[in-house]
Short mmCIF file of C-alpha atoms and ligand atoms in Angstrom, two decimals:
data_model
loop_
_atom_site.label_atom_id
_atom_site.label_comp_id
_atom_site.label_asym_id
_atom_site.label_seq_id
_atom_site.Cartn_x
_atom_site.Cartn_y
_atom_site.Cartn_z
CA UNK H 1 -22.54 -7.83 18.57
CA UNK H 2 -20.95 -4.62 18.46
CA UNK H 3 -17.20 -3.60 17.69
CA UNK H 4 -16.39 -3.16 21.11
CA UNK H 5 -17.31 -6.73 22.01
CA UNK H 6 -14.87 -8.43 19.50
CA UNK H 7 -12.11 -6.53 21.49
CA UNK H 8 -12.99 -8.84 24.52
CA UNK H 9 -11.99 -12.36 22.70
CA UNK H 10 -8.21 -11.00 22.68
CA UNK H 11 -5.86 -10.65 25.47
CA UNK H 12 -6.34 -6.73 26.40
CA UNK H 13 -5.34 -5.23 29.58
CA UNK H 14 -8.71 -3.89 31.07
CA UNK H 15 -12.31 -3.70 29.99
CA UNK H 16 -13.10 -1.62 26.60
CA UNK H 17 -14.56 1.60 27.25
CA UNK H 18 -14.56 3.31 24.13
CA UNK H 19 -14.51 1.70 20.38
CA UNK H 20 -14.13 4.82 18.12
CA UNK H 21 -13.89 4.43 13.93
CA UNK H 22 -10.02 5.63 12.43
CA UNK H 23 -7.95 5.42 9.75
CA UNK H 24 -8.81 6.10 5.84
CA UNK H 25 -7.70 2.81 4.38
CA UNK H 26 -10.00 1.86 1.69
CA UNK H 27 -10.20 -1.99 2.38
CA UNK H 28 -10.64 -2.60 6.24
CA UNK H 29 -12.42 -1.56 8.95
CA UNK H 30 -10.52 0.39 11.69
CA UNK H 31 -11.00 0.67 15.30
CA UNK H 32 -9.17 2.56 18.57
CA UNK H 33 -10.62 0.41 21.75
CA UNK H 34 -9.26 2.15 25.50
CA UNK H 35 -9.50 -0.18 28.34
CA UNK H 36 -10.55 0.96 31.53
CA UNK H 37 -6.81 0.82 32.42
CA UNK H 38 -6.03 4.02 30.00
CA UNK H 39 -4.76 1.11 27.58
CA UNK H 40 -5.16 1.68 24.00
CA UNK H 41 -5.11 -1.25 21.03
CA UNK H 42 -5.73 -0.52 17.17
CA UNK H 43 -8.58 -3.23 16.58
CA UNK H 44 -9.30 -3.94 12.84
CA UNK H 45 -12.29 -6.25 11.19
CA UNK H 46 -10.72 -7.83 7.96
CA UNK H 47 -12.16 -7.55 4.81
CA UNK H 48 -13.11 -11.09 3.42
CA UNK H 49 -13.78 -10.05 0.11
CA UNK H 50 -10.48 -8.96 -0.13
CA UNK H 51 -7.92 -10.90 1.67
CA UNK H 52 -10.03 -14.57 1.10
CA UNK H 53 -7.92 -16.21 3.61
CA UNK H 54 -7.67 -13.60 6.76
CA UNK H 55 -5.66 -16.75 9.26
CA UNK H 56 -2.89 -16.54 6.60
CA UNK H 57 -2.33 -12.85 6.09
CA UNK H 58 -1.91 -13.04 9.66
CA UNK H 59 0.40 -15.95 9.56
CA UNK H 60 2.80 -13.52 7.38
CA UNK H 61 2.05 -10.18 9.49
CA UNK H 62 3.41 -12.62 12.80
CA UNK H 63 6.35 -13.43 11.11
CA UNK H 64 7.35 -10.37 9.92
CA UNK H 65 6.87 -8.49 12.72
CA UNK H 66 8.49 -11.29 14.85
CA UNK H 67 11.56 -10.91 12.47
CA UNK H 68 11.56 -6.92 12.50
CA UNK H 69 11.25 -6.42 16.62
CA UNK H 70 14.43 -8.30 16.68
CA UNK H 71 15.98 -6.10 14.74
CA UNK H 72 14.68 -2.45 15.14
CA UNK H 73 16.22 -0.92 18.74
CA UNK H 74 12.70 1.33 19.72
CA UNK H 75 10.30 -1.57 20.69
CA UNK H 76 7.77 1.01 18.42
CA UNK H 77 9.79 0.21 15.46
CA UNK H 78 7.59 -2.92 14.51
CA UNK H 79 3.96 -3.46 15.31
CA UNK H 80 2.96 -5.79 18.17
CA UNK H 81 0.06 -8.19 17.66
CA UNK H 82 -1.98 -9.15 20.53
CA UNK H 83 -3.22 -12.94 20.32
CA UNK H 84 -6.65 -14.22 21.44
CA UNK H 85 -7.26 -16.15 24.46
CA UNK H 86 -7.06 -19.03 22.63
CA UNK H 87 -3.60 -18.10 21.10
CA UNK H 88 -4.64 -16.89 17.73
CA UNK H 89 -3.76 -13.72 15.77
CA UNK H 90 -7.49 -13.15 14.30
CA UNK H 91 -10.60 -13.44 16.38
CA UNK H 92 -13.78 -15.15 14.37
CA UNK H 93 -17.00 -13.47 15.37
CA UNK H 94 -20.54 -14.91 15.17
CA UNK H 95 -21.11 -13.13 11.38
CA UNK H 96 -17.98 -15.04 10.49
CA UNK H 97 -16.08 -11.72 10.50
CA UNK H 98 -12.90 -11.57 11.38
CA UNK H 99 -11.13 -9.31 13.93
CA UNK H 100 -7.21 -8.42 15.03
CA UNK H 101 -5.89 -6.28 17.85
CA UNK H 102 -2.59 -4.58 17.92
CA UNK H 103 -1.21 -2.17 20.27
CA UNK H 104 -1.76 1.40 19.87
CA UNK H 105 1.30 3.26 19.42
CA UNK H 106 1.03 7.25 19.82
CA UNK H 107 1.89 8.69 16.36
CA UNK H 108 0.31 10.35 13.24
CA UNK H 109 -0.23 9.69 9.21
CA UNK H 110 -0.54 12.00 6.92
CA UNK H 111 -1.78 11.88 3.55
CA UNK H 112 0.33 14.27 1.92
CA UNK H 113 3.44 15.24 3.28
CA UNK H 114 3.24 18.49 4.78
CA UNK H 115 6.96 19.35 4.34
CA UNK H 116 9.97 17.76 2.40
CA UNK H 117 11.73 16.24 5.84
CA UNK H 118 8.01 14.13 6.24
CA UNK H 119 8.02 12.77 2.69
CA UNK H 120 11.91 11.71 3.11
CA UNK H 121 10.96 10.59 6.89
CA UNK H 122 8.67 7.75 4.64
CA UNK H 123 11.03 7.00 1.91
CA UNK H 124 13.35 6.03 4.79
CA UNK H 125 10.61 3.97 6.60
CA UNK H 126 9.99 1.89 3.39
CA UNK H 127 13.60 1.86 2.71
CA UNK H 128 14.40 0.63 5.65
CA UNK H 129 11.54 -1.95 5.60
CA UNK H 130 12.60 -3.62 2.96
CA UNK H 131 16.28 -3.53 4.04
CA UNK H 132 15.46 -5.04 7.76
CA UNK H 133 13.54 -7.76 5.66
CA UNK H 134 16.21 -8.95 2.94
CA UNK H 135 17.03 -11.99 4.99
CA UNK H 136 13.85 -13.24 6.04
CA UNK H 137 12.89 -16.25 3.83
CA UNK H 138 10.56 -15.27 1.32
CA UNK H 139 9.14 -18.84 0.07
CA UNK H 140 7.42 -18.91 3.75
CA UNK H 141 5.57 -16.19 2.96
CA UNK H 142 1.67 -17.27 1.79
CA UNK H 143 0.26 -15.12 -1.53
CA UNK H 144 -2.51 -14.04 0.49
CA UNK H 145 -3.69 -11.65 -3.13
CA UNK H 146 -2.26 -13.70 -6.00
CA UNK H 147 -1.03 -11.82 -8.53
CA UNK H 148 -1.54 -8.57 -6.79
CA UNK H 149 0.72 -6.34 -8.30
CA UNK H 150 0.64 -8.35 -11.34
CA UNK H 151 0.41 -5.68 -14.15
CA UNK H 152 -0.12 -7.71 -17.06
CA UNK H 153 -2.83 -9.69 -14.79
CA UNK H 154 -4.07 -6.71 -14.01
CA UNK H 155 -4.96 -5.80 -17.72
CA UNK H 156 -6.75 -9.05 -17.78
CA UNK H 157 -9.22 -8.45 -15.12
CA UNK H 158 -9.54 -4.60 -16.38
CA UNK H 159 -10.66 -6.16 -20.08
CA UNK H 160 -12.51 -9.07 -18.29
CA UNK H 161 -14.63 -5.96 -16.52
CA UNK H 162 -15.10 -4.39 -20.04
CA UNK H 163 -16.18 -7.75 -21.40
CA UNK H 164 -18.54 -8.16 -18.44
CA UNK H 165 -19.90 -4.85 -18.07
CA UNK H 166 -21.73 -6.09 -14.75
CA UNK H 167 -22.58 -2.32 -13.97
CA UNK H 168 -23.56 -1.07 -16.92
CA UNK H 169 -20.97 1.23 -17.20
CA UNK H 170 -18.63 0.64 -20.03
CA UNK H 171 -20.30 2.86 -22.36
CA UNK H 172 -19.30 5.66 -20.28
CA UNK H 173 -15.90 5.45 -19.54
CA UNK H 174 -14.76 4.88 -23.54
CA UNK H 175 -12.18 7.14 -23.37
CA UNK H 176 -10.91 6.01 -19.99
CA UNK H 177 -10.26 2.87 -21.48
CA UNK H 178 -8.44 3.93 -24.51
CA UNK H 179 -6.23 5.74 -22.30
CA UNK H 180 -5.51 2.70 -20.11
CA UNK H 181 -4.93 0.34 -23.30
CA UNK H 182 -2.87 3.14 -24.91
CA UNK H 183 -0.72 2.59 -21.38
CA UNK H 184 -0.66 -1.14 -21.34
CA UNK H 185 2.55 -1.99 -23.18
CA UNK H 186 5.11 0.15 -21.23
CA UNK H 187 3.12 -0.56 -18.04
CA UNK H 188 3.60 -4.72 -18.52
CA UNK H 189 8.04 -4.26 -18.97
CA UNK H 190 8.54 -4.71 -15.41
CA UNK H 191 5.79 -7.75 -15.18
CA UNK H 192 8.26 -9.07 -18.19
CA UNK H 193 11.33 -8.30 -16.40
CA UNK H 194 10.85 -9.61 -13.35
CA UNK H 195 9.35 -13.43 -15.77
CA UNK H 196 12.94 -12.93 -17.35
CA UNK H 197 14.81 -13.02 -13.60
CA UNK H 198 16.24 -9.35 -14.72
CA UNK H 199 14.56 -7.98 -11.24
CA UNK H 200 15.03 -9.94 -8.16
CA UNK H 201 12.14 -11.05 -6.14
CA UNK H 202 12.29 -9.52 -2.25
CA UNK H 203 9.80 -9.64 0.40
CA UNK H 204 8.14 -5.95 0.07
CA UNK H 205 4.97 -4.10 1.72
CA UNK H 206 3.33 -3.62 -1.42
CA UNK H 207 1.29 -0.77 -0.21
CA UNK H 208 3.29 1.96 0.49
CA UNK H 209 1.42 4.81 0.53
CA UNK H 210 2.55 7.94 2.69
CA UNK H 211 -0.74 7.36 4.94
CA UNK H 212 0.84 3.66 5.84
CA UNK H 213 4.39 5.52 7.66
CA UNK H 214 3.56 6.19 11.52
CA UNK H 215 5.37 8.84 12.55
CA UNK H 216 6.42 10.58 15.98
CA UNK H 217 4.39 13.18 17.19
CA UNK H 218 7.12 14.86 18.94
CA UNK H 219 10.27 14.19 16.69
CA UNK H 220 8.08 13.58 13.28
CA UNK H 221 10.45 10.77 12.50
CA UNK H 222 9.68 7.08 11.30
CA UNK H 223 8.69 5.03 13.89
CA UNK H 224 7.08 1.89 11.73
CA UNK H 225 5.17 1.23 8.54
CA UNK H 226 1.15 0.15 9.03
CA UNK H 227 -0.69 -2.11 6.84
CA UNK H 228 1.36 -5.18 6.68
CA UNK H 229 -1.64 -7.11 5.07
CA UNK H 230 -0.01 -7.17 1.54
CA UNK H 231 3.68 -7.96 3.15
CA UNK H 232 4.68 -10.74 0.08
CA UNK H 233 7.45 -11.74 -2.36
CA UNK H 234 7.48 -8.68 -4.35
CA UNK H 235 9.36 -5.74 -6.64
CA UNK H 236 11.04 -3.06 -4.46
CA UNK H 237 10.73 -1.11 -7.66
CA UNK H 238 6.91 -1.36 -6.84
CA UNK H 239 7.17 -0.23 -3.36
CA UNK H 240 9.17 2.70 -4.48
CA UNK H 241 6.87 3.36 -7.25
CA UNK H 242 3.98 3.22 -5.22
CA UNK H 243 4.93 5.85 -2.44
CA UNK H 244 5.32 8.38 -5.70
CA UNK H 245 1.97 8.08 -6.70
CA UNK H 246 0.73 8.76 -3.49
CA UNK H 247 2.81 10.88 -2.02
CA UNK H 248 5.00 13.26 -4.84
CA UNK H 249 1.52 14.41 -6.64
CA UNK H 250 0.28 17.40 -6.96
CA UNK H 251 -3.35 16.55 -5.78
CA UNK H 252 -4.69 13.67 -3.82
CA UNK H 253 -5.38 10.60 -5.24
CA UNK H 254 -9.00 11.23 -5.42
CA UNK H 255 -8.99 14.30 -7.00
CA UNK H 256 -12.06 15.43 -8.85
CA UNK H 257 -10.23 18.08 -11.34
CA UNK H 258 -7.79 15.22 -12.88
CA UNK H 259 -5.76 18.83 -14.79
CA UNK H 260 -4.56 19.29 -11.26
CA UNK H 261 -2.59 15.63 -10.70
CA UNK H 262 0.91 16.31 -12.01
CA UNK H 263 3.74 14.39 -10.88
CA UNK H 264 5.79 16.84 -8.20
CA UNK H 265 9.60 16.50 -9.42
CA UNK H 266 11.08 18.08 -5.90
CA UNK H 267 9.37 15.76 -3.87
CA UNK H 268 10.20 13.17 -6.41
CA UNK H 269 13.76 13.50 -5.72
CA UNK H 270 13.28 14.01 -1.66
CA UNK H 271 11.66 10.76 -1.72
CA UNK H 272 14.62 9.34 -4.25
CA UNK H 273 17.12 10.19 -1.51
CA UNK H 274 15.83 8.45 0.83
CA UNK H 275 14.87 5.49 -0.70
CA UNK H 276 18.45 4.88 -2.20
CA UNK H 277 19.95 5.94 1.61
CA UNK H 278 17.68 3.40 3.47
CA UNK H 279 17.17 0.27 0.26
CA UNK H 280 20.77 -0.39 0.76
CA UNK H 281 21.26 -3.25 -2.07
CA UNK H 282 19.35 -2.52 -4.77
CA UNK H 283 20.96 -4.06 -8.25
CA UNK H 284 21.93 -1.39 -10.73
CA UNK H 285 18.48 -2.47 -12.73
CA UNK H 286 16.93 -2.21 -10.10
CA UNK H 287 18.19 1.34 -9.69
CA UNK H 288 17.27 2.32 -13.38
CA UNK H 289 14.04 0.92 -13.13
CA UNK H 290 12.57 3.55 -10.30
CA UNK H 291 10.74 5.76 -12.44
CA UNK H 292 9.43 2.87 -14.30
CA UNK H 293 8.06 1.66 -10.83
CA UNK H 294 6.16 5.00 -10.11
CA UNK H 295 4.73 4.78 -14.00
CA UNK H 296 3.64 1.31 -13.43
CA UNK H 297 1.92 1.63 -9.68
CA UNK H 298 -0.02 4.75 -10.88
CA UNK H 299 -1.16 3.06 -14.50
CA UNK H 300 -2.20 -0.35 -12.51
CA UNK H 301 -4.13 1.34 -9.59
CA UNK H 302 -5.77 3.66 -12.59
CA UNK H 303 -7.51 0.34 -13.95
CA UNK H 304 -7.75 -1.46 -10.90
CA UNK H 305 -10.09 1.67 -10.02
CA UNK H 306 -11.90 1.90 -13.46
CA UNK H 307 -12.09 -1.90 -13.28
CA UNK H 308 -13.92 -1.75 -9.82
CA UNK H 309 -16.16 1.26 -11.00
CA UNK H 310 -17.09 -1.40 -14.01
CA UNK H 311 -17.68 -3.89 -11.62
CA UNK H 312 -20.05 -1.96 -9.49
CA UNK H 313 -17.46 -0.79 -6.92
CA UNK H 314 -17.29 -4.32 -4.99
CA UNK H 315 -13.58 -4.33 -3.92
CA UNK H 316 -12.45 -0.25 -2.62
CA UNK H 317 -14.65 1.49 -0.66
CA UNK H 318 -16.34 4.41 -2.29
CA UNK H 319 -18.16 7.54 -0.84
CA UNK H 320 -20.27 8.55 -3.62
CA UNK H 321 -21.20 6.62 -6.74
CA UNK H 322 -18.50 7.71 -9.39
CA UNK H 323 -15.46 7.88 -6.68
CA UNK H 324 -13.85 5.17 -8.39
CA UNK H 325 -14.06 6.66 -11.95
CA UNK H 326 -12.88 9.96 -10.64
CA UNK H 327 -9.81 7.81 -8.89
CA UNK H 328 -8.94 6.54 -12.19
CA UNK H 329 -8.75 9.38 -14.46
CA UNK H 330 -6.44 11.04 -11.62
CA UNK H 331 -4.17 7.99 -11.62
CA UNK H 332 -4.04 7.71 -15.42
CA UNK H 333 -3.59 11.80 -15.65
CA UNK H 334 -0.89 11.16 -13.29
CA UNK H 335 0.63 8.93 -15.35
CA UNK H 336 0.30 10.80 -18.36
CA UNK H 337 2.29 13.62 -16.67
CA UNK H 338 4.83 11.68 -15.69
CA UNK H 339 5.89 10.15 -19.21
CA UNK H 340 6.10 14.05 -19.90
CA UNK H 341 8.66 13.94 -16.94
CA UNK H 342 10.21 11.05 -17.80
CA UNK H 343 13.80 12.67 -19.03
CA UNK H 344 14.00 15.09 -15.61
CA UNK H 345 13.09 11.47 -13.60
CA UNK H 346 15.58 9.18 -14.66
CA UNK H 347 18.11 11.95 -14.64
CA UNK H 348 17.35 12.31 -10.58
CA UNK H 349 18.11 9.06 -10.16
CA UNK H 350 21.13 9.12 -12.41
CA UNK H 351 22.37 12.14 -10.13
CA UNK H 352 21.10 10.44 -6.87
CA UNK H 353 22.80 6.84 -7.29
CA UNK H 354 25.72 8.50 -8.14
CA UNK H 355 26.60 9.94 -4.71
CA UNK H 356 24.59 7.86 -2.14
C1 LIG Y 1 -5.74 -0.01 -0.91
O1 LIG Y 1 -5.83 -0.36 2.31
P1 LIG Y 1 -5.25 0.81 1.62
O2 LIG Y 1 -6.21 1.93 1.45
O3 LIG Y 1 -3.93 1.23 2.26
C2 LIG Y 1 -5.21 -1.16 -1.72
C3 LIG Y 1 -3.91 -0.75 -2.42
C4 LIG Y 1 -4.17 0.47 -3.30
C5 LIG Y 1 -4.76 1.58 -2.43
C6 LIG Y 1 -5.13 2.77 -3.27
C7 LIG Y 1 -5.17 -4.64 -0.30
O4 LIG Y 1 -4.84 0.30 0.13
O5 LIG Y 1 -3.43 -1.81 -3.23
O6 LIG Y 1 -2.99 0.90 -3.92
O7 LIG Y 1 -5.93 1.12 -1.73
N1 LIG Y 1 -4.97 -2.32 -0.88
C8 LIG Y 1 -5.40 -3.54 -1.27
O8 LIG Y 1 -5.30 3.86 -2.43
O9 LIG Y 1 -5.93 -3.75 -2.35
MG1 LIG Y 2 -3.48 1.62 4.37
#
């Protein structure tokens, strides 16, 4: 049955007349259905490999955005889920696929910011997310990816790959590997920290890349963050650290050349601002800790990548055969470049914390 179809089990206003691909998120499928009635709805097929248990990552996305619309004064400031006929946030299909519809809200992504005030614009978004969300109770959230940002666990499954070698691959990627080990102690602190109750647990997005930040065509101002699918107990030094691998490098994630992926100090501080503006409560640790959050998202998505090119490329989609090799030396040159940058990061946030 095609996409279009699935659009009819949920309770749109009109009759689908168009079903066009969107969106450059490497894990689900994504969808703009318009009714007949000029209504438009952001329809997305889940990926199963990924998220094993689809009903609950929709059982935290509900409450979530349930708890955010109550707070945020634009009704565009949280998403808005629209249920099935039968009352359900995901729709089944006959290939056991399942399917959620939310409505379309006009905006844009970008992924890279195309001027300082857009980069701050997201650091205030994910700020601001996590702020909204500090009293929602985070034991009723489910662990829809155990372990997912994990570092330590991480290094497991990236040696478990090596051990494996399902690919065929591991002979190749030698000094990828020696790079990633050489990466692993400093990379596993906030893992430790966090075992020793030195960071506090919050509810975070977990994926906080610049490309999940809608913003307004008109105003270019945060309206809401996207991809809620990884919303779970988490480090907000992870969510910070996350959005600077993404979005204060030099080159895009992907890049082929890895000499051009340096970490961008100006937008490193734009971002900085924000954060500390719109995070309101952070602990002083937690404070300290920021750069150590952008060294630790950009080593662990460097061998989540090289583990999924060892693999055979089963979990991120890939548009040509070595895409997730190429991914990972750019993640682990950004890395590199960033211990270089270490002094100039920490004193930023010295600076910054200092007069927010
Ligand atoms: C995936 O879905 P998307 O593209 O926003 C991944 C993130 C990675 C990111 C790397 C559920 O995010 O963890 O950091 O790719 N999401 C999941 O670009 O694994
Ligand atoms: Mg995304």
């Amino acid at each position: 049955m095609s996409a279009s179809a699935q659009a009819l089990a949920f309770q749109i206003t009109g009759q689908p007349v168009s079903c066009d691909r969107c969106g450059s998120g490497h894990i689900n499928n994504t969808f703009l259905v318009t009714t007949d009635t000029g209504h438009k709805y952001v329809m997305q097929r889940i990926n199963k490999y990924v998220f094993k248990e689809p009903v609950k990552v929709m059982a935290n996305i509900a409450a979530v955005t349930e708890h955010l619309r109550k707070k945020v004064s634009d009704p565009r400031g949280a998403l808005h889920f629209i249920p099935t006929h039968d009352g359900s946030y995901t729709h089944q299909d006959g290939q056991g696929e399942y399917w959620r519809v939310y409505e379309f809200v006009d905006g844009f992504c970008l992924d890279a910011p195309e001027s300082d005030r857009d980069f701050y614009e997201s650091a205030l978004a994910f700020g601001q997310f996590q702020a909204l969300l500090a009293d929602f109770p985070a034991h009723t959230l489910y662990e829809t990816i155990p372990n997912f940002h994990n570092t330590v666990d991480r290094y497991r499954q990236l040696n478990e790959a090596i051990a494996q070698n399902s690919a065929d691959r591991a002979a190749c990627v030698k000094e990828e590997i020696t790079c990633a080990m050489g990466f692993e102690e400093m990379a596993c602190r906030l893992q430790h920290m966090l075992e020793e109750n030195k960071l506090p647990l919050r509810v975070t997005h977990n994926d906080t890349k610049l490309n999940n930040v809608l913003l307004d065509p008109v105003t270019r101002k945060h309206l809401c963050v996207l991809d809620l699918d990884t919303v779970m107990p988490g480090l907000s030094v992870h969510d910070f650290g996350d959005s600077i691998r993404f979005g204060a490098a030099t080159a895009a994630e992907d890049a082929p050349d890895p000499s051009q992926m340096k970490l961008d100090l100006s937008l490193f501080r734009i971002y900085t601002q924000g954060f500390l503006e719109a995070a309101t409560g952070l602990t002083p640790l937690e404070v300290e800790m920021l750069p150590m959050g952008a060294f630790t998202m950009t080593v662990e998505v460097g061998i989540r990548f090289l583990a999924d090119y060892l693999n055979g490329d089963v979990y991120f989609k890939t548009a040509y055969p070595e895409h997730n090799l190429v991914r990972a030396r750019t993640q682990l040159a950004l890395a590199a470049d960033m211990l270089k940058n270490w002094e100039q990061m920490e004193q930023t946030v010295r600076e910054l914390s200092a007069t927010v």
